JSON list of C-alpha atoms (C1' of nucleotides) in Angstrom, two decimals:
[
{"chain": "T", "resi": 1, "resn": "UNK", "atom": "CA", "xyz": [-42.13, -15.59, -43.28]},
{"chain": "T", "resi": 2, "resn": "UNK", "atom": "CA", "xyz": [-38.98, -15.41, -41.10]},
{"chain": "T", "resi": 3, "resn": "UNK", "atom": "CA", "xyz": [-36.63, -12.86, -41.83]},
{"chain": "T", "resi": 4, "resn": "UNK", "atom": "CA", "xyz": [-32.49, -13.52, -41.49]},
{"chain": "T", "resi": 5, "resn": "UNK", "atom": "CA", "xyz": [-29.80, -10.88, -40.81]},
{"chain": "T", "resi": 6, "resn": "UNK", "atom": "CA", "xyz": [-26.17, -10.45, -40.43]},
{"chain": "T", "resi": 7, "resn": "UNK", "atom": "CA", "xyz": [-24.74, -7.35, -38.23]},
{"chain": "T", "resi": 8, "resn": "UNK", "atom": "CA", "xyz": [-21.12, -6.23, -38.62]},
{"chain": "T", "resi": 9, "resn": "UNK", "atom": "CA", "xyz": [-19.30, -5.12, -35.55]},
{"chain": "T", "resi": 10, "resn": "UNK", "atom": "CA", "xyz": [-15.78, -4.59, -35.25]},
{"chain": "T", "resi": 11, "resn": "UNK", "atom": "CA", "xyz": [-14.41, -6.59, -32.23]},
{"chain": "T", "resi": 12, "resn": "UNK", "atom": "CA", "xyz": [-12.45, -3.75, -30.90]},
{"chain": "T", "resi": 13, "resn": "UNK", "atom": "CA", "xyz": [-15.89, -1.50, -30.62]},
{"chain": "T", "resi": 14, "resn": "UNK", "atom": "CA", "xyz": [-18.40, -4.04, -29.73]},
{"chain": "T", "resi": 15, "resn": "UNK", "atom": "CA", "xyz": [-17.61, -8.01, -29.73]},
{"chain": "T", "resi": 16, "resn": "UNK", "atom": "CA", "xyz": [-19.42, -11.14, -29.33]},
{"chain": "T", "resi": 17, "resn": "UNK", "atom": "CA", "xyz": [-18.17, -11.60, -26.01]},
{"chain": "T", "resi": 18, "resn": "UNK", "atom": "CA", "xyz": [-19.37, -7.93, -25.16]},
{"chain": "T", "resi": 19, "resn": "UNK", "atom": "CA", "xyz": [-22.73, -9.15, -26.23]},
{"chain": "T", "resi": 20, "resn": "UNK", "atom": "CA", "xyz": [-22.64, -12.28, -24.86]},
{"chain": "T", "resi": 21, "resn": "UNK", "atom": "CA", "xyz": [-21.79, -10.23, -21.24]},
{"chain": "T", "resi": 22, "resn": "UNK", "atom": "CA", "xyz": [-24.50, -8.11, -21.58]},
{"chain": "T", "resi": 23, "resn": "UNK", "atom": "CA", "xyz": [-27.00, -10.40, -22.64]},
{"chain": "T", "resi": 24, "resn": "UNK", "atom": "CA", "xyz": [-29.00, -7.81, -24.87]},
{"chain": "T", "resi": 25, "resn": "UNK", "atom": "CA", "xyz": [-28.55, -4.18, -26.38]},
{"chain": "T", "resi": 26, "resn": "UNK", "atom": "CA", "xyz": [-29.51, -1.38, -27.84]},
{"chain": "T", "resi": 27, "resn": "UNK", "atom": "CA", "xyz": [-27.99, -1.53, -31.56]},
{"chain": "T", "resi": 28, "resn": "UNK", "atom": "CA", "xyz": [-27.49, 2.27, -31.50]},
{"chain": "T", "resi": 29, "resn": "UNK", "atom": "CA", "xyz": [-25.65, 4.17, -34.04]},
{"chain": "T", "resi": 30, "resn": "UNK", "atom": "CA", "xyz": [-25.85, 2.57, -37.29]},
{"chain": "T", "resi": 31, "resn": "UNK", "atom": "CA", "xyz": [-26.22, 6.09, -39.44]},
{"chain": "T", "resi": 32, "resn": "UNK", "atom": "CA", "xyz": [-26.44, 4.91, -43.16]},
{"chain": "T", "resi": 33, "resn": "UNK", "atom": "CA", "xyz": [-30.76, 4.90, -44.37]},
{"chain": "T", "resi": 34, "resn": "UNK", "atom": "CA", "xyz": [-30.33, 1.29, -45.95]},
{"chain": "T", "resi": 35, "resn": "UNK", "atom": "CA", "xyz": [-29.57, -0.02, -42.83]},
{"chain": "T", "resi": 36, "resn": "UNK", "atom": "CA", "xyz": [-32.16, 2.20, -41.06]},
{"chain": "T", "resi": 37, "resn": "UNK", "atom": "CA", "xyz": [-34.77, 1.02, -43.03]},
{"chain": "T", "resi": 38, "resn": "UNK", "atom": "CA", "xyz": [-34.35, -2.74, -42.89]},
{"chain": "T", "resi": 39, "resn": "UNK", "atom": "CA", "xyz": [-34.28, -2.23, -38.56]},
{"chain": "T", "resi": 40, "resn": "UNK", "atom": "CA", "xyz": [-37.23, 0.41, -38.69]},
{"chain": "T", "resi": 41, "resn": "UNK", "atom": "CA", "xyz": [-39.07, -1.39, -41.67]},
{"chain": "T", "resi": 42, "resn": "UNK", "atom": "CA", "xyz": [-38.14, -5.37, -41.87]},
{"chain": "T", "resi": 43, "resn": "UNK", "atom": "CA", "xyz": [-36.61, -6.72, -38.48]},
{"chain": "T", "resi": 44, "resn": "UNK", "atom": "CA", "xyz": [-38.64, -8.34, -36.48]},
{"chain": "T", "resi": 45, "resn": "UNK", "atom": "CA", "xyz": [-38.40, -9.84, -32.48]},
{"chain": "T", "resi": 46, "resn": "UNK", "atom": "CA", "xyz": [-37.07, -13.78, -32.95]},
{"chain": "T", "resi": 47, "resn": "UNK", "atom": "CA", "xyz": [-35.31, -12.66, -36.19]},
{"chain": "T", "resi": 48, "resn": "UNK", "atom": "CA", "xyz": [-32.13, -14.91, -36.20]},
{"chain": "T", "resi": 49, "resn": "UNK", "atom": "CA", "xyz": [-28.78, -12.46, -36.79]},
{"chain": "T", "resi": 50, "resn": "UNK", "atom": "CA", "xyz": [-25.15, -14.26, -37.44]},
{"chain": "T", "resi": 51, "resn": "UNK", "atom": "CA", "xyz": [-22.73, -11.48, -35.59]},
{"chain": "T", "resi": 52, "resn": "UNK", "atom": "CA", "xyz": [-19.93, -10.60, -37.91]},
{"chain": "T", "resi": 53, "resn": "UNK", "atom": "CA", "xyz": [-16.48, -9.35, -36.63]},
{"chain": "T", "resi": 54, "resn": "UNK", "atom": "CA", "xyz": [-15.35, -6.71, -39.28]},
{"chain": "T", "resi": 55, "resn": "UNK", "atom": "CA", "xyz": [-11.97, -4.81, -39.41]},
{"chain": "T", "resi": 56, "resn": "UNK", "atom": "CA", "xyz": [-10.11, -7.49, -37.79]},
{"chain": "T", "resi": 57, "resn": "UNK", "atom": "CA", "xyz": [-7.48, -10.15, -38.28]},
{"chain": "T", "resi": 58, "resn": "UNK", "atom": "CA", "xyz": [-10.05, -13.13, -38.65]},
{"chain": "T", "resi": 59, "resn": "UNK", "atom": "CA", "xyz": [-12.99, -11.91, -40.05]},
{"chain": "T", "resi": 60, "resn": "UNK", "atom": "CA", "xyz": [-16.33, -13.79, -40.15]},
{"chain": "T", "resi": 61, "resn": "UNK", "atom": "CA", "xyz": [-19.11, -15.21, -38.55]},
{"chain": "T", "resi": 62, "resn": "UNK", "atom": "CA", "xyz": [-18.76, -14.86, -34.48]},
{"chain": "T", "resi": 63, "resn": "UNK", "atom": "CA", "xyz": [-22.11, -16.30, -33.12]},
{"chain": "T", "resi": 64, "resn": "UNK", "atom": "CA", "xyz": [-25.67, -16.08, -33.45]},
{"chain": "T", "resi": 65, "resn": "UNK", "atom": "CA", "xyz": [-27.64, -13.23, -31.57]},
{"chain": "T", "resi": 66, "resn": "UNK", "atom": "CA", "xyz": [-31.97, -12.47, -32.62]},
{"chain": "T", "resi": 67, "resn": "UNK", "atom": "CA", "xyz": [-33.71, -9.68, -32.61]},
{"chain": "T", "resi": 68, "resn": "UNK", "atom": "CA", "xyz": [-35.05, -9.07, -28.95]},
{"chain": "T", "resi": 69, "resn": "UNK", "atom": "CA", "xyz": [-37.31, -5.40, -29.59]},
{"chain": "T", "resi": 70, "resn": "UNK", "atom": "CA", "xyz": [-38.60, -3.73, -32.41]},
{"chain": "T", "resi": 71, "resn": "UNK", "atom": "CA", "xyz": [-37.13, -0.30, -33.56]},
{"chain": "T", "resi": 72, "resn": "UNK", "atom": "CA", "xyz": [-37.22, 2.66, -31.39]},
{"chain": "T", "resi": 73, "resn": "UNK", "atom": "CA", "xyz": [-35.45, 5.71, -32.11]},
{"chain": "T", "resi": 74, "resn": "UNK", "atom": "CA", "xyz": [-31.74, 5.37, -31.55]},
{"chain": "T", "resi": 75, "resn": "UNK", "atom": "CA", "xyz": [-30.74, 7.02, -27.88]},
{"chain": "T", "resi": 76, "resn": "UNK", "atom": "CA", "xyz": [-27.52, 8.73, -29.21]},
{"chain": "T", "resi": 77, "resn": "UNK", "atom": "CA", "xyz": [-28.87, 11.00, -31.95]},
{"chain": "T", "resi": 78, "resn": "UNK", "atom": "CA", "xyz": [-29.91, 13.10, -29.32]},
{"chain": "T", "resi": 79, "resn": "UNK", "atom": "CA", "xyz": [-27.38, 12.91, -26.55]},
{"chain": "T", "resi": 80, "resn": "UNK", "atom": "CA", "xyz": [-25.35, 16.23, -27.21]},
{"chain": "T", "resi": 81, "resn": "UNK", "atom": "CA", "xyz": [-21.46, 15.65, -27.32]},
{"chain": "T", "resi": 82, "resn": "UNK", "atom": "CA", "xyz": [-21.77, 12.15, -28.01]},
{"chain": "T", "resi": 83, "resn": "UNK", "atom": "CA", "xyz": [-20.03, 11.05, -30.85]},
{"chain": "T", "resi": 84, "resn": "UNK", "atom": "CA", "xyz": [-23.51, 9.47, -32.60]},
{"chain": "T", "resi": 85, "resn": "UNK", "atom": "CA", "xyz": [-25.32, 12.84, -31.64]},
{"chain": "T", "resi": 86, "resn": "UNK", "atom": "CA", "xyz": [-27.25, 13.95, -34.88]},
{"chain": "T", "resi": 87, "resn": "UNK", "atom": "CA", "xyz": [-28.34, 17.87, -34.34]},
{"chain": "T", "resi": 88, "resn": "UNK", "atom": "CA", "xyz": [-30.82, 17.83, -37.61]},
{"chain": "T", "resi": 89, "resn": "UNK", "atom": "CA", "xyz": [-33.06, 14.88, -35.68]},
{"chain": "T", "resi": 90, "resn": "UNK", "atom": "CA", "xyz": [-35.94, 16.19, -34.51]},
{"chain": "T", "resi": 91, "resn": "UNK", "atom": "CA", "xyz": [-37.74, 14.45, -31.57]},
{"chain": "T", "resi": 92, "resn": "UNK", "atom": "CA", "xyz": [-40.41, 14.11, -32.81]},
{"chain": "T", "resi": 93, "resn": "UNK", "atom": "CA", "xyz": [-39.83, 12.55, -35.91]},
{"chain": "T", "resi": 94, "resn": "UNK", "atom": "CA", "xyz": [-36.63, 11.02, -35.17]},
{"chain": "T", "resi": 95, "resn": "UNK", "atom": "CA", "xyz": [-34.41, 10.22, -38.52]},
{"chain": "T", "resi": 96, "resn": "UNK", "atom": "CA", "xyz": [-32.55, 7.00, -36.63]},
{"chain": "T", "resi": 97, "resn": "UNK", "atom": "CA", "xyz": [-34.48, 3.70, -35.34]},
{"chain": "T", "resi": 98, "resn": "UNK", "atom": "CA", "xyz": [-32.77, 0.68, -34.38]},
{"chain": "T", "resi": 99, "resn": "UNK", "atom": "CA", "xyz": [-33.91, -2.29, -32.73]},
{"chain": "T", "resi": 100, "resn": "UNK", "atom": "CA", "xyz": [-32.41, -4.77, -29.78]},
{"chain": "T", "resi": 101, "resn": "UNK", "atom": "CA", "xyz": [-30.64, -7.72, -30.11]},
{"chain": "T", "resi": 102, "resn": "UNK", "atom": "CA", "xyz": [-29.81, -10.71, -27.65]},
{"chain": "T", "resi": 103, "resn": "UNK", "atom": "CA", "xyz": [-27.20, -13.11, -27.78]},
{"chain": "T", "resi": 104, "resn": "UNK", "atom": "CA", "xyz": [-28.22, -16.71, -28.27]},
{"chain": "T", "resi": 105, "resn": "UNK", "atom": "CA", "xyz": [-25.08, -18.30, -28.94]},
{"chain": "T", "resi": 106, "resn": "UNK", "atom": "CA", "xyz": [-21.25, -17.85, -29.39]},
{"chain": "T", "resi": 107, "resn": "UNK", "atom": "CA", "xyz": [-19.59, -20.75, -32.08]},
{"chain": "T", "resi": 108, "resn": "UNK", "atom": "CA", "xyz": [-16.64, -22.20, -30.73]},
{"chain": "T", "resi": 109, "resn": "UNK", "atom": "CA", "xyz": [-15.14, -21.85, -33.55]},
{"chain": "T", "resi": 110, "resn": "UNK", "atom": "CA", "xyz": [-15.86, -18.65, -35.84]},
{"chain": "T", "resi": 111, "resn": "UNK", "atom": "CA", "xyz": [-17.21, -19.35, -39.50]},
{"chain": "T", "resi": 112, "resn": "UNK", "atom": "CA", "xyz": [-14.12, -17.47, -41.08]},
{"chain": "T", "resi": 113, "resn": "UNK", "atom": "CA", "xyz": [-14.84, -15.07, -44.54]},
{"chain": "T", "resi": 114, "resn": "UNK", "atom": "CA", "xyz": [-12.03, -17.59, -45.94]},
{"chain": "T", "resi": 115, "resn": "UNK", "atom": "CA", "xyz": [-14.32, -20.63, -44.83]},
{"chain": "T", "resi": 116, "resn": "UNK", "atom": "CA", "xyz": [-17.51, -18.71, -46.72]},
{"chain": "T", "resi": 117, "resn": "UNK", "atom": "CA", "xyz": [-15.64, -17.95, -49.47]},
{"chain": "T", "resi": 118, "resn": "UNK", "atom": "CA", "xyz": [-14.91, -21.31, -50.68]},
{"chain": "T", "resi": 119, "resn": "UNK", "atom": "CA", "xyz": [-18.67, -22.17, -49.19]},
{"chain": "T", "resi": 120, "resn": "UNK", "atom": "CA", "xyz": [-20.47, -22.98, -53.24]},
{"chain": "T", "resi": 121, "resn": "UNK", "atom": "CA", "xyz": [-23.87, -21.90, -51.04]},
{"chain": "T", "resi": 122, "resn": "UNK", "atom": "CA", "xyz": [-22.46, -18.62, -49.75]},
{"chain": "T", "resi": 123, "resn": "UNK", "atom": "CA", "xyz": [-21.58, -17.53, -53.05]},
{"chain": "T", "resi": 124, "resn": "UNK", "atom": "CA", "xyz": [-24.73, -14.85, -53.19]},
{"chain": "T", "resi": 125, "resn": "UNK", "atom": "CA", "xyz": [-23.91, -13.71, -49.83]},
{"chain": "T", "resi": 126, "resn": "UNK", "atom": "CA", "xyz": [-23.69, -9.91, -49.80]},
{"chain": "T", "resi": 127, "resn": "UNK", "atom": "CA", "xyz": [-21.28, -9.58, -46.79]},
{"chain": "T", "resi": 128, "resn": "UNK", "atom": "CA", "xyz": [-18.92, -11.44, -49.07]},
{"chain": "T", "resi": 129, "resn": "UNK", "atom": "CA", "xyz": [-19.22, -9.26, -52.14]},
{"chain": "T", "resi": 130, "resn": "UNK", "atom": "CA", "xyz": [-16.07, -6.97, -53.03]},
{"chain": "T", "resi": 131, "resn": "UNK", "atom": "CA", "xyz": [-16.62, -3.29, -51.80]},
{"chain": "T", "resi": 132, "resn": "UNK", "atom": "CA", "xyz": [-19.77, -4.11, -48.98]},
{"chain": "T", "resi": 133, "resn": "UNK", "atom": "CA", "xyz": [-20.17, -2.01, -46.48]},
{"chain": "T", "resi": 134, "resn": "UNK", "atom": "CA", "xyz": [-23.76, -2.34, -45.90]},
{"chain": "T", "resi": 135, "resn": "UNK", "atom": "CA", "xyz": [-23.65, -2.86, -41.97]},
{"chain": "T", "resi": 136, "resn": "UNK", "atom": "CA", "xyz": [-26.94, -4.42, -41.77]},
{"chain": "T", "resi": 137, "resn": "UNK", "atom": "CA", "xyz": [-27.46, -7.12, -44.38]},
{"chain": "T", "resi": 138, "resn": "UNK", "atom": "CA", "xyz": [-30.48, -9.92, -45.33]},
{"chain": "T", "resi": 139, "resn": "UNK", "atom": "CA", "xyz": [-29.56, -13.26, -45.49]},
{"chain": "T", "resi": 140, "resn": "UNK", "atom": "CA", "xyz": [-31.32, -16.41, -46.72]},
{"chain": "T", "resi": 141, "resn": "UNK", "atom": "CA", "xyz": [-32.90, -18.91, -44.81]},
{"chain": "T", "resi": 142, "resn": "UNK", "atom": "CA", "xyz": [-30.65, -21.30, -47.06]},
{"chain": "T", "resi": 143, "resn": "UNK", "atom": "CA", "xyz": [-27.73, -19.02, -46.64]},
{"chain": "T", "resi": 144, "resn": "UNK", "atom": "CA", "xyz": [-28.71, -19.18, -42.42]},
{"chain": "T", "resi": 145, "resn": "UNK", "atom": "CA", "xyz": [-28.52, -22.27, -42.84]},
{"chain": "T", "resi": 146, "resn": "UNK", "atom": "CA", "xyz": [-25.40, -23.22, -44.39]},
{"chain": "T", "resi": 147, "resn": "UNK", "atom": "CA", "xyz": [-23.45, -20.32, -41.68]},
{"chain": "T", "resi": 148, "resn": "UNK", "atom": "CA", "xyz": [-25.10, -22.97, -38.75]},
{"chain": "T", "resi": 149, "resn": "UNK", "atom": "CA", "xyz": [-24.15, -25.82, -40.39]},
{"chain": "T", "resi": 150, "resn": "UNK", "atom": "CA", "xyz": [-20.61, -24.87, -40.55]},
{"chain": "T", "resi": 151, "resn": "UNK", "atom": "CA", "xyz": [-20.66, -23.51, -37.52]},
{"chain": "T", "resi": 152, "resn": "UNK", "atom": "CA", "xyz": [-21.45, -26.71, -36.13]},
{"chain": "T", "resi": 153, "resn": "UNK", "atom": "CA", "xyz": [-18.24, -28.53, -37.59]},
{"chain": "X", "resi": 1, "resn": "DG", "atom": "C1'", "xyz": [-0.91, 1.17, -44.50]},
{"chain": "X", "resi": 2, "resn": "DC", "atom": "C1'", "xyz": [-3.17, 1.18, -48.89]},
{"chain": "X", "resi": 3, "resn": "DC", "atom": "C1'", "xyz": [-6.90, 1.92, -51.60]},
{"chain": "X", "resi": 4, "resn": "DA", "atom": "C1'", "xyz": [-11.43, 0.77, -53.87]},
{"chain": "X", "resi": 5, "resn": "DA", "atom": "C1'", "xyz": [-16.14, 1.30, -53.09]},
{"chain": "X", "resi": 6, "resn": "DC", "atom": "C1'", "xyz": [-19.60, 3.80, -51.46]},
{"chain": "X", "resi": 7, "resn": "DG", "atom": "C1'", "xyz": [-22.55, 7.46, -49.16]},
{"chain": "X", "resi": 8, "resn": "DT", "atom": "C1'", "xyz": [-22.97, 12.23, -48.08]},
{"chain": "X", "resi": 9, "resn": "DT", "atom": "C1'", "xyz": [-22.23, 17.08, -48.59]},
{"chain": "X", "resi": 10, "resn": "DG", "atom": "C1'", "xyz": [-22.30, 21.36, -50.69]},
{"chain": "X", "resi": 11, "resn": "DG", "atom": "C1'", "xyz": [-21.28, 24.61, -54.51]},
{"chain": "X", "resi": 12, "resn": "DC", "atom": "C1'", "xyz": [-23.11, 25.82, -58.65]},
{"chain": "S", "resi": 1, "resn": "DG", "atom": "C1'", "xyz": [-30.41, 18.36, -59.93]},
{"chain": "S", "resi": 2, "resn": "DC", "atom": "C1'", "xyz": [-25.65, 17.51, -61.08]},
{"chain": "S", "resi": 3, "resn": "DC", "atom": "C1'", "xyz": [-21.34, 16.16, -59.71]},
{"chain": "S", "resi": 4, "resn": "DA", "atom": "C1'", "xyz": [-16.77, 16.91, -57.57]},
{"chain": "S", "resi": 5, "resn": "DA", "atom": "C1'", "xyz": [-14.85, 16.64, -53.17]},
{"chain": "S", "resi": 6, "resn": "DC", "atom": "C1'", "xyz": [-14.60, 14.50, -49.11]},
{"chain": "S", "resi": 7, "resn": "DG", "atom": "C1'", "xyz": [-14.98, 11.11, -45.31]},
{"chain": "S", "resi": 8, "resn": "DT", "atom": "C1'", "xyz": [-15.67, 6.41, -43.96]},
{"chain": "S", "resi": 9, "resn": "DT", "atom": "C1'", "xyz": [-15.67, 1.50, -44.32]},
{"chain": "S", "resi": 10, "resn": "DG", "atom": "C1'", "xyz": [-13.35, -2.52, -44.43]},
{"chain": "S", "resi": 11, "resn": "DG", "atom": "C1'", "xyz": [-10.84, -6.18, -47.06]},
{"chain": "S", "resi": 12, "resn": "DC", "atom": "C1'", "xyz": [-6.36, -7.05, -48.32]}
]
DNA sequence: GCCAACGTTGGC
DNA sequence: GCCAACGTTGGC
């Protein structure tokens, strides 16, 4: 059974266009467990992922990226200095995973939160619930679905 | 810029 | 193990 995602990134820090230009990466630094645990545990490679811009003046649903590599430990916990550096990780049993994604596709248009909102199929959604900060979140194959669709429009 | 929601930390 | 304090996220 396929698995669906949507990632938050704020533009400013990591856009659809960045990803886009780079093809694939690392999705380093996510540091809340929740999150951890659905990369580590539940992602899998050809999982779809709508890319959410977050923290910016038209929020929503950027373009569609998958999941490219299964979760390795996350580079930066142990890069000293760098801002994602975690000193209590041990090497050996490292306490952040994340996996790859690639981009597959940037809308022309973005699905806007607004456009969701007033979307009677998105009304579940958690990235639309009041006071979500979940970075990482599961989506339905219905709910997939229904982002394409009006993505498409 | 404000502030509510949430996760984490640390004193007890 | 509780919970207050604090920091961060992120929509508005």
């Amino acid at each position: 059974m396929e698995k669906h995602w949507l990632i938050k990134s704020e533009p400013d820090v990591y856009s659809i266009e960045d990803l886009e230009a780079d093809g694939e990466t690392e999705w380093w630094g996510i540091r809340n467990y929740q999150a951890r645990n659905f990369m580590r545990d539940e992602m899998s490679i050809g999982n779809p992922v709508l890319f959410y811009h977050s923290n910016t003046d038209i929020l929503g649903v950027y373009g569609l990226a998958e999941v490219s590599a299964e979760a390795r430990p996350d580079s930066k916990q142990f890069e000293e200095g760098h801002r994602y550096h975690d000193p209590k990780s041990d090497p050996d049993a490292p306490t952040w995973w994340c996996v790859h994604i690639r981009h597959v596709q940037t809308f022309d248009e973005p699905v806007t939160r607004e456009a969701m909102k007033e979307e009677p199929g998105l009304a579940d959604m958690l990235v639309l619930k009041p006071g979500s900060r979940l970075s990482i979140t599961p989506v339905t194959k219905r709910e997939h679905e229904t982002v394409m669709t009006m993505a498409r429009q």
